[in-house]
Tab-separated table of C-alpha atoms in Angstrom:
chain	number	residue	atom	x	y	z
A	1	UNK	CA	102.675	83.106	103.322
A	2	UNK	CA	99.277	82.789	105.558
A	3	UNK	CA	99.200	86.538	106.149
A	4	UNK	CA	99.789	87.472	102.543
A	5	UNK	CA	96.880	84.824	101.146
A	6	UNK	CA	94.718	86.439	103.319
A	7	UNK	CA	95.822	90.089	102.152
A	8	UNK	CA	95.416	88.974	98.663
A	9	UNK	CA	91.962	87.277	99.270
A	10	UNK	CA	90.775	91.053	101.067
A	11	UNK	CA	92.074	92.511	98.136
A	12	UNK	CA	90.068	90.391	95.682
A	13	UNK	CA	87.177	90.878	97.969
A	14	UNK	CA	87.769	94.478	97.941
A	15	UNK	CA	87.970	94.645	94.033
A	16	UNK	CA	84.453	92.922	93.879
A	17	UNK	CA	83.038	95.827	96.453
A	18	UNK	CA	84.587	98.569	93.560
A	19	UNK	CA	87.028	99.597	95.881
A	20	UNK	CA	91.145	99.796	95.127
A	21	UNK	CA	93.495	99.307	97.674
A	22	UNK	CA	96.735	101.050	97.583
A	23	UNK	CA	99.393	98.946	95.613
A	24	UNK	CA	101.660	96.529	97.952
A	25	UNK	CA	102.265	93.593	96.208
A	26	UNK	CA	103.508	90.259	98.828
A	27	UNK	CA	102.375	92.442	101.989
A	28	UNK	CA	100.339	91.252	104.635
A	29	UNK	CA	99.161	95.091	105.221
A	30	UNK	CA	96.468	96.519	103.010
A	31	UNK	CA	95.364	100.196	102.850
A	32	UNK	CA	92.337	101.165	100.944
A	33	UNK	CA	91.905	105.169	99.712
A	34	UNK	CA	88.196	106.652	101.124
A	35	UNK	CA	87.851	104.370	103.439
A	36	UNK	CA	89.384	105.078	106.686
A	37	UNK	CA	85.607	106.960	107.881
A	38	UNK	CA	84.806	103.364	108.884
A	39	UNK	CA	86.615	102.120	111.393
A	40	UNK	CA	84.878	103.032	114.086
A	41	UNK	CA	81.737	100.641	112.713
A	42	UNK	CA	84.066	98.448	111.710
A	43	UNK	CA	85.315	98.645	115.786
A	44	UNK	CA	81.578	98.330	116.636
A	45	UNK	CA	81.648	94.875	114.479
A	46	UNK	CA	84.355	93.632	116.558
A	47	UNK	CA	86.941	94.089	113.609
A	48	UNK	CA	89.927	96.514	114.437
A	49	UNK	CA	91.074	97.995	111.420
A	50	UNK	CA	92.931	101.417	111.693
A	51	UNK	CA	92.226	104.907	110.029
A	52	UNK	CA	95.529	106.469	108.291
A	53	UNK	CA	95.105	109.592	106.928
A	54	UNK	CA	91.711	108.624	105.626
A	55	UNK	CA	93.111	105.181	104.124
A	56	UNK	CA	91.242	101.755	105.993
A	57	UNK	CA	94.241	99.613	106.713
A	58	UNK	CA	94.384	95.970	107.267
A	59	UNK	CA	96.778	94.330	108.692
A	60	UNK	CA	96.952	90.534	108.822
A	61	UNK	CA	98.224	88.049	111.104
A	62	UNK	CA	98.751	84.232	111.994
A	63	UNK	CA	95.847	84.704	114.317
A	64	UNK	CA	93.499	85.660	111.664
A	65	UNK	CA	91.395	83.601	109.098
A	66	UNK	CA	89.503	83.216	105.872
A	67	UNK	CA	86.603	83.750	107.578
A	68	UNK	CA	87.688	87.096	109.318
A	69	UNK	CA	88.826	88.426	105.945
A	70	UNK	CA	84.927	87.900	104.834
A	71	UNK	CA	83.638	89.159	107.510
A	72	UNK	CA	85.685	92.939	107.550
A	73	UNK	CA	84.184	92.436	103.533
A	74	UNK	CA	80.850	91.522	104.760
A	75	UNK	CA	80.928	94.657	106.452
A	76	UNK	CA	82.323	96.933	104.404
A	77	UNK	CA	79.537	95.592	101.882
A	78	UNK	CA	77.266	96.754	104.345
């Protein structure tokens, strides 16, 4: 249930940016279209996202937080 909240709060944050993530409703794994040409900033920024096939994708964990989900969106607003 944590992972998924914090999937579903990216994807809200992600909607707000104008971007639309790839349909995957109750998964803790987000890919967003167009976006994959970031991760290597996004490595920069100390947030390991991967690039598939041009798609950003998320993946979220116990480990991770709120506050890491705003952050990868802090970025990305960048």
């Amino acid at each position: 249930a944590h992972d998924v909240a914090l999937a579903e709060r990216f994807r809200k944050g992600l909607d707000s940016l104008g971007h639309e993530p790839v349909p995957a409703p109750g998964s803790a794994i987000v890919s967003v279209p167009g976006l994959g040409r970031r991760q290597g900033e996004l490595s920069a920024a100390g947030i390991e996202v991967s690039d598939r096939a041009g798609n950003l994708r998320a993946a979220f964990h116990l480990y991770n937080t709120a506050a890491d989900v705003d952050r990868l969106l802090d970025v990305l607003a960048g």
